[in-house]
PDB file of C-alpha atoms in Angstrom:
ATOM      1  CA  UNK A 640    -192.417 -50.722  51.140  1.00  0.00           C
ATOM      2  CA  UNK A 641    -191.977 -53.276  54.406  1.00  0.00           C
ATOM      3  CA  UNK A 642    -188.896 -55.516  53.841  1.00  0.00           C
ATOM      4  CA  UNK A 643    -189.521 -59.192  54.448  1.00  0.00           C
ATOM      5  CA  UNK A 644    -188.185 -60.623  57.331  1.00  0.00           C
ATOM      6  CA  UNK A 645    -186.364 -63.295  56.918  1.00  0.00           C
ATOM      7  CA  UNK A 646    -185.954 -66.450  59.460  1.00  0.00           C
ATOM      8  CA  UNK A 647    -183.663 -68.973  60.300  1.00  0.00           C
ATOM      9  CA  UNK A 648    -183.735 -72.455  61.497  1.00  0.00           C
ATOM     10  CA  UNK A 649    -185.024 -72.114  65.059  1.00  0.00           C
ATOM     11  CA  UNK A 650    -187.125 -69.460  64.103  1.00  0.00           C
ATOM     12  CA  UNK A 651    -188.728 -71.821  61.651  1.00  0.00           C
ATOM     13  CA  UNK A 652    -188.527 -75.056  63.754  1.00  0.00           C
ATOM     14  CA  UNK A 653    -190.891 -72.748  66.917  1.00  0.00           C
ATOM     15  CA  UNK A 654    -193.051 -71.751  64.138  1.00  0.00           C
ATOM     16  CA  UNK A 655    -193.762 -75.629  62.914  1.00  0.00           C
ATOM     17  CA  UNK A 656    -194.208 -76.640  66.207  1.00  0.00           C
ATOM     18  CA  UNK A 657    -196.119 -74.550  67.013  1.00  0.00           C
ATOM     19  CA  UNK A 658    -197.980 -75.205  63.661  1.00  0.00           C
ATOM     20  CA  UNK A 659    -198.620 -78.939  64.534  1.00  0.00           C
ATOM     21  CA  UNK A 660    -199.985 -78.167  68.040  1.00  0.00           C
ATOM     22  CA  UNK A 661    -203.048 -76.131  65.952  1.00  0.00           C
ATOM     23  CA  UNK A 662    -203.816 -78.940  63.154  1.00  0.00           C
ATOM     24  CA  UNK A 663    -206.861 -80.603  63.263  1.00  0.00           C
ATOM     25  CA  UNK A 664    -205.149 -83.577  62.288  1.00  0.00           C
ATOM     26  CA  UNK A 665    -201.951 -85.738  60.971  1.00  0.00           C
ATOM     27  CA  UNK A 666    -200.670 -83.934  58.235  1.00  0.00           C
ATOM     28  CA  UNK A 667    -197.640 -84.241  55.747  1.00  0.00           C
ATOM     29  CA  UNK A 668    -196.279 -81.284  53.401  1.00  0.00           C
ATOM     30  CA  UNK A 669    -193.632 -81.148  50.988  1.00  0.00           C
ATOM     31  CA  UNK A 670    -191.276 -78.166  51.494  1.00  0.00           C
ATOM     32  CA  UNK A 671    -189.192 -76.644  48.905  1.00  0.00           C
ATOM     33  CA  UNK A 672    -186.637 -73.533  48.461  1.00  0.00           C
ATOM     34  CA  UNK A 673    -184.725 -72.203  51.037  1.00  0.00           C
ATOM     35  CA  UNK A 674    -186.722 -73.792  53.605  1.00  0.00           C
ATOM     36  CA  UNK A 675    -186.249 -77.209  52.704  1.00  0.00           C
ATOM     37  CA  UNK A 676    -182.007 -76.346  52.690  1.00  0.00           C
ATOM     38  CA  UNK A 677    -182.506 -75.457  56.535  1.00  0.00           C
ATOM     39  CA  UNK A 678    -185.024 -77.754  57.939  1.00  0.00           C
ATOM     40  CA  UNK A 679    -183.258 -80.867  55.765  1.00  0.00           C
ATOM     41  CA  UNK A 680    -179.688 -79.802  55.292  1.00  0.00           C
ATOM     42  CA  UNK A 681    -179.018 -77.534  58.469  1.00  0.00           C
ATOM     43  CA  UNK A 682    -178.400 -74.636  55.756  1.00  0.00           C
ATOM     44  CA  UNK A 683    -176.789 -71.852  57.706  1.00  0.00           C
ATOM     45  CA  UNK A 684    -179.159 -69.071  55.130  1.00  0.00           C
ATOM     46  CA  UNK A 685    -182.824 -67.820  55.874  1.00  0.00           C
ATOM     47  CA  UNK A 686    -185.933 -67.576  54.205  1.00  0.00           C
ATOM     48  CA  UNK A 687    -188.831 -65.416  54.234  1.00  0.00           C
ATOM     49  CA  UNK A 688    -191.313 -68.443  53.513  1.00  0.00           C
ATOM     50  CA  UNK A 689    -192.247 -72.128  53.602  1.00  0.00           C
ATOM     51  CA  UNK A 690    -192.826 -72.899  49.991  1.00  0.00           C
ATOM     52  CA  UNK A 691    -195.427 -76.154  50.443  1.00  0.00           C
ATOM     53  CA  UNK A 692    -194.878 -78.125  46.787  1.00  0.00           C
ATOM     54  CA  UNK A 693    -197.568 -80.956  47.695  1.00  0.00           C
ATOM     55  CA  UNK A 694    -200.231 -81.236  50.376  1.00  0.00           C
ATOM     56  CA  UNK A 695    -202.480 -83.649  51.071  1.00  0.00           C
ATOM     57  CA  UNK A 696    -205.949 -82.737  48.930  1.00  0.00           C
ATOM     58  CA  UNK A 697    -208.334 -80.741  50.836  1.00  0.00           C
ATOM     59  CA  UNK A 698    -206.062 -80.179  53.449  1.00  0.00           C
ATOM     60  CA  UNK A 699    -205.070 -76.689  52.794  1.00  0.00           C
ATOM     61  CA  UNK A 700    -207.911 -74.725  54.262  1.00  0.00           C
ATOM     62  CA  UNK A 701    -206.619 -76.456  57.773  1.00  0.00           C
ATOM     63  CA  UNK A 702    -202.668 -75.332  56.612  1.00  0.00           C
ATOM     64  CA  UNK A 703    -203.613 -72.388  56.594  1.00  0.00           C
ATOM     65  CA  UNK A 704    -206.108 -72.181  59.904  1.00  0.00           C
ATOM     66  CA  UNK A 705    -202.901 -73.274  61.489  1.00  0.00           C
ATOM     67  CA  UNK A 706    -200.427 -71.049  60.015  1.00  0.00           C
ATOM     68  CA  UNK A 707    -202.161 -68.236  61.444  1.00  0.00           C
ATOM     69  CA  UNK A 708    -202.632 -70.030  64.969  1.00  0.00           C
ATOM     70  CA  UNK A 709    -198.945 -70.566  64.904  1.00  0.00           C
ATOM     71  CA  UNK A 710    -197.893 -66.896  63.796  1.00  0.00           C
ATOM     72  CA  UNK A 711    -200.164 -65.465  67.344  1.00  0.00           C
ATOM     73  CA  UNK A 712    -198.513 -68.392  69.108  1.00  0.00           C
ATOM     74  CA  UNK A 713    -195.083 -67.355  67.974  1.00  0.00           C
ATOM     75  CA  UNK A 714    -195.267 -64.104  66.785  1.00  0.00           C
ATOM     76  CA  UNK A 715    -193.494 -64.720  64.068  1.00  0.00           C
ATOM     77  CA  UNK A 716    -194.937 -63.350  60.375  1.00  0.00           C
ATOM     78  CA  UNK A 717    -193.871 -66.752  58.271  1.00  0.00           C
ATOM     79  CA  UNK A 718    -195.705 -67.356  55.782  1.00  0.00           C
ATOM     80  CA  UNK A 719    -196.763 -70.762  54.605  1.00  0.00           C
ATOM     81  CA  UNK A 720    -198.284 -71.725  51.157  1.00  0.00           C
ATOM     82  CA  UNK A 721    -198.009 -72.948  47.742  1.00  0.00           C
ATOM     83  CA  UNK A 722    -194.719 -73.102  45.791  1.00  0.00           C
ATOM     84  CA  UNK A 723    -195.349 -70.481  43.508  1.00  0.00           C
ATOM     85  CA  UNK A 724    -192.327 -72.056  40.830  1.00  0.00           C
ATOM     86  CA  UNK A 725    -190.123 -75.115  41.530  1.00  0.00           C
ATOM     87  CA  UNK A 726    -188.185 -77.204  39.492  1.00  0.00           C
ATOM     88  CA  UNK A 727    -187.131 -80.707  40.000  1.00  0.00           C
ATOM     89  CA  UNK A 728    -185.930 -83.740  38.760  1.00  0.00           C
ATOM     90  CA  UNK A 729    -187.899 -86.702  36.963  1.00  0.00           C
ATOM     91  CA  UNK A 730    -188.774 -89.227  39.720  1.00  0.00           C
ATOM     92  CA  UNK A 731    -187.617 -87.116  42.527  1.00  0.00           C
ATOM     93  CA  UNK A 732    -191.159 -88.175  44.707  1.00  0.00           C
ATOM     94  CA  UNK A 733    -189.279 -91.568  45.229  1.00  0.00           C
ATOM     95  CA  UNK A 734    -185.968 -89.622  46.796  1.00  0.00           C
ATOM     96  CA  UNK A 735    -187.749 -87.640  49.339  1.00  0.00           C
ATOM     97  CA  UNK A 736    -186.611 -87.452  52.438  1.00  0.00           C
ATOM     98  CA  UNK A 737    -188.404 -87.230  56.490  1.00  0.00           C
ATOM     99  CA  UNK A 738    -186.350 -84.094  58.018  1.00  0.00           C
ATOM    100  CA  UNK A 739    -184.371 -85.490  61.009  1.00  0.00           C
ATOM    101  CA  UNK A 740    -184.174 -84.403  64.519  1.00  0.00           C
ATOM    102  CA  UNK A 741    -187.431 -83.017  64.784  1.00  0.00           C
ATOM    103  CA  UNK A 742    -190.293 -84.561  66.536  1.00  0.00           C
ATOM    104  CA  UNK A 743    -194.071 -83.389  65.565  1.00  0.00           C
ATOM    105  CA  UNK A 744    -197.235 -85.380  66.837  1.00  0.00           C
ATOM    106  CA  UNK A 745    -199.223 -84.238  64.086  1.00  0.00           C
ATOM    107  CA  UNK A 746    -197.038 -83.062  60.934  1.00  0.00           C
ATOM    108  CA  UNK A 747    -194.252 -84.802  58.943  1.00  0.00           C
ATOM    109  CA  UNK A 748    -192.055 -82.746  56.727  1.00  0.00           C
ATOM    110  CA  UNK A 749    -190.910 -83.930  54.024  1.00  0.00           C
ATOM    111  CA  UNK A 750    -187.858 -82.482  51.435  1.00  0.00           C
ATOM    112  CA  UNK A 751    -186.494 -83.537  47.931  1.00  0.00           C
ATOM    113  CA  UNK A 752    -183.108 -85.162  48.301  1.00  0.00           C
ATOM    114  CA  UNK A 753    -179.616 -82.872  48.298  1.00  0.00           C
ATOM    115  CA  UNK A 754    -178.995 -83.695  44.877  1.00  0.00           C
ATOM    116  CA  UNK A 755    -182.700 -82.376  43.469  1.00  0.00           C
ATOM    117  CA  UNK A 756    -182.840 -79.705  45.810  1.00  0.00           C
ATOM    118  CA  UNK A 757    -179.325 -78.300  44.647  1.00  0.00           C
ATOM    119  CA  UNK A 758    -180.833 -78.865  41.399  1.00  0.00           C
ATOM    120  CA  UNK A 759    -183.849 -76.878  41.800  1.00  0.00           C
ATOM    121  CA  UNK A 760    -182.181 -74.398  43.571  1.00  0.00           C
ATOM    122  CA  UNK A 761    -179.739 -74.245  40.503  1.00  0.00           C
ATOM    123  CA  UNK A 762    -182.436 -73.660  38.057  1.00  0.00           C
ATOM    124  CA  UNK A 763    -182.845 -69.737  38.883  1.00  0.00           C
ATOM    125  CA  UNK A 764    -179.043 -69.240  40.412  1.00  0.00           C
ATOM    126  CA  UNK A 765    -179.794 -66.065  42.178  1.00  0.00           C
ATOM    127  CA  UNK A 766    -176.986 -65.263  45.056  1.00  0.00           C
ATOM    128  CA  UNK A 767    -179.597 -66.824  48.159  1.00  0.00           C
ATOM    129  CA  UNK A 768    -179.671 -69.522  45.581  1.00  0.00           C
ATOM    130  CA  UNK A 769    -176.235 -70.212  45.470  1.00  0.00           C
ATOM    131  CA  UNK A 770    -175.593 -69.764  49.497  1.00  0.00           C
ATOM    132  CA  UNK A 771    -178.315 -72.293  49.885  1.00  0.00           C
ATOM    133  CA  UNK A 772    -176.711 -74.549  47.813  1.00  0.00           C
ATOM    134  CA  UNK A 773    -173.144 -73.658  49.359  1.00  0.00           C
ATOM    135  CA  UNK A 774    -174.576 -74.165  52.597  1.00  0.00           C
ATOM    136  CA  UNK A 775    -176.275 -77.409  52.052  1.00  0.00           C
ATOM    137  CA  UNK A 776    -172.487 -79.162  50.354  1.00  0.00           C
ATOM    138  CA  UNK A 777    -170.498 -77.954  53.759  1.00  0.00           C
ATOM    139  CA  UNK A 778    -173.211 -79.814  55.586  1.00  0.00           C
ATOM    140  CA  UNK A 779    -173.631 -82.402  53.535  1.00  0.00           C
ATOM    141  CA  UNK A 780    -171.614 -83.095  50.799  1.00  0.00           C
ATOM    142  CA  UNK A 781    -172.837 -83.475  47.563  1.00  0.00           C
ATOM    143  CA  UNK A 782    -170.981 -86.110  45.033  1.00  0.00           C
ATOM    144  CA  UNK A 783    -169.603 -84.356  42.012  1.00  0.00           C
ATOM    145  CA  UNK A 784    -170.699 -87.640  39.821  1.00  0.00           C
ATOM    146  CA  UNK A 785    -174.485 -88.061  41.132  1.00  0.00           C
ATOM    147  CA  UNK A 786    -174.809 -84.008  40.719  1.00  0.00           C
ATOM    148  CA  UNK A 787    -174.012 -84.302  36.906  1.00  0.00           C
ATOM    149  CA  UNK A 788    -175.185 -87.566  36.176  1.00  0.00           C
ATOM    150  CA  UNK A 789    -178.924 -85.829  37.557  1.00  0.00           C
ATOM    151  CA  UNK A 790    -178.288 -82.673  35.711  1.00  0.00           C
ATOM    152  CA  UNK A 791    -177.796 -84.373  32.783  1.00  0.00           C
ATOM    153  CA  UNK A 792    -180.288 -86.821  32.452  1.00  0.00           C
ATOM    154  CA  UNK A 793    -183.062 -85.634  34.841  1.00  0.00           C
ATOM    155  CA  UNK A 794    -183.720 -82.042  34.788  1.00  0.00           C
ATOM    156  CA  UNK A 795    -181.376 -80.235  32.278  1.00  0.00           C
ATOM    157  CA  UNK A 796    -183.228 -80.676  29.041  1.00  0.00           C
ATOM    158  CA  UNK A 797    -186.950 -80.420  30.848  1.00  0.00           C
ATOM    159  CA  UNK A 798    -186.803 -77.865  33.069  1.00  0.00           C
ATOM    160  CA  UNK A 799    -188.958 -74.515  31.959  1.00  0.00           C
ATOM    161  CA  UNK A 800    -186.085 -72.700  31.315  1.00  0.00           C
ATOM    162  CA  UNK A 801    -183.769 -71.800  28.508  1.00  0.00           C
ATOM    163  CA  UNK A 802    -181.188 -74.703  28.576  1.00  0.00           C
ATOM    164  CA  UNK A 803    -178.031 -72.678  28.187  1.00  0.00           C
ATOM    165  CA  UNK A 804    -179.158 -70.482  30.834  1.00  0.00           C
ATOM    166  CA  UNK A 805    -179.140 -73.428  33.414  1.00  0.00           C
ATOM    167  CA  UNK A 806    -175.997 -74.966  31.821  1.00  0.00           C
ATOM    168  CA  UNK A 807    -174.472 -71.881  32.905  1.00  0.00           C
ATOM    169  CA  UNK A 808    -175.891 -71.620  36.126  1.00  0.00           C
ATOM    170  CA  UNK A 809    -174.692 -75.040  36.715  1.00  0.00           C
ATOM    171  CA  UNK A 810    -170.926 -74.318  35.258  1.00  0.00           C
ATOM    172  CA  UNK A 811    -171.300 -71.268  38.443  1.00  0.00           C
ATOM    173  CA  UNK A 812    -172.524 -74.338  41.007  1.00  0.00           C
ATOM    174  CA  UNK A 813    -169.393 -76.677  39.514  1.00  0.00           C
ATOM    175  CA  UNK A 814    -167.134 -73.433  40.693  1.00  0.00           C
ATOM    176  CA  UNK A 815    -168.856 -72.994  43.918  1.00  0.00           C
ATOM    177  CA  UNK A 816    -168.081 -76.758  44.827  1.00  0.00           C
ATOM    178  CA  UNK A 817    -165.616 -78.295  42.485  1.00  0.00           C
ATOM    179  CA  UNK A 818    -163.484 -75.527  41.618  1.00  0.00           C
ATOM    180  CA  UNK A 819    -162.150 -73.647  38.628  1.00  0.00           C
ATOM    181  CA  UNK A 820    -160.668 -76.617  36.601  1.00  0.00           C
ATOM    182  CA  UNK A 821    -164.241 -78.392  37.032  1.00  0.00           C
ATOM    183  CA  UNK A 822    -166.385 -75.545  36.479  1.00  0.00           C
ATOM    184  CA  UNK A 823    -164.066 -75.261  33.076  1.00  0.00           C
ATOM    185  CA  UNK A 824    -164.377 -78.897  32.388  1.00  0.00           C
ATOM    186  CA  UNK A 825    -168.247 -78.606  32.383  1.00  0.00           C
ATOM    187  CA  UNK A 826    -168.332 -75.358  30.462  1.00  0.00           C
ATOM    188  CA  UNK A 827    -166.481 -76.842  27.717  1.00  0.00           C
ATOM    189  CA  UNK A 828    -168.723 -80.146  27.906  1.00  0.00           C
ATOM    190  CA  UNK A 829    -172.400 -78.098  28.025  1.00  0.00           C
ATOM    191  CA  UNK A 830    -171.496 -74.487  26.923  1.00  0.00           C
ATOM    192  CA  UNK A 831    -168.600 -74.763  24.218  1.00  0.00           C
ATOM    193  CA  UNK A 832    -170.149 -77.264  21.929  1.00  0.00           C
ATOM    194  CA  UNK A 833    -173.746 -75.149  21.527  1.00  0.00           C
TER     195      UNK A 833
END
């Protein structure tokens, strides 16, 4: 069995550009996952994909026409395609963010805010999960109060998974940022009481 190769942010940033030299036309995507922490957080981790969450209808056929332009431009094997799962907040559309500091003629990128995408990332708490999400606070820190107040009211109680199970994977994110005597706090406020 092949491993996947994973890539990192110049890697990706050749492949995009490269990407939006073969579309047939303006384009926007929505990335997700690890490639959303490097392209709009300068995450220092790397991906084996760009997970796509929303594309412009009928545009995928030409995604895809490109994607394989820009892998024998590159020759890099990154694949590019639908999110297979991805969790997010209630009314994160209207917090999305335009990655900086990269110029396309034809493609915008677009990328949920830190706090969703910490979130999201939080929802499955595997260890790439949680070096994303390490990655993303040293670059740009996260505010203990917004994370929470989203966890709790946005995504906690909604998201497809079992709610203790994410109440502990967020007590592990409150350690990873915060500290012991926060991650304690939180485990006696959403753990304890169940």
């Amino acid at each position: 069995m092949r491993a996947l190769r994973r890539f990192d942010r110049p890697q990706a940033i050749s492949f995009l550009h490269a990407l939006d030299a073969s579309l047939k036309g303006d384009l926007e995507i929505f990335v997700v996952g690890g490639m959303a922490a490097i392209l709009g957080y300068n995450a220092s981790v790397v991906t084996a994909d760009i997970d796509v969450y929303a594309i412009e209808r009928g545009r995928a056929a030409d995604l895809a026409q490109a994607a394989q332009a820009a892998r024998e431009a590159t020759g890099l094997d990154l694949t590019i395609g639908a999110a297979t799962v991805a969790e997010l907040p209630y009314e994160y559309e209207a917090r999305t963010k335009v990655i900086r500091g990269v110029k396309f003629s034809k493609l915008t990128v677009t990328v949920p805010d830190k706090y969703d995408l910490v979130l999201s990332k939080t929802v499955r708490g595997w260890p790439h999960d949680l070096d994303a999400i390490r990655s993303i606070h040293e670059h740009h820190r996260c505010s203990e109060k917004t994370l929470v107040k989203r966890f709790e009211t946005e995504i906690w109680k909604i998201a497809n998974t079992n709610p203790t199970t994410f109440a502990q994977n967020m007590v592990a994110v409150m350690l990873l940022l915060y500290g012991r005597a926060r991650a304690q706090f939180y485990r006696g406020r959403w753990l304890d009481k169940t």
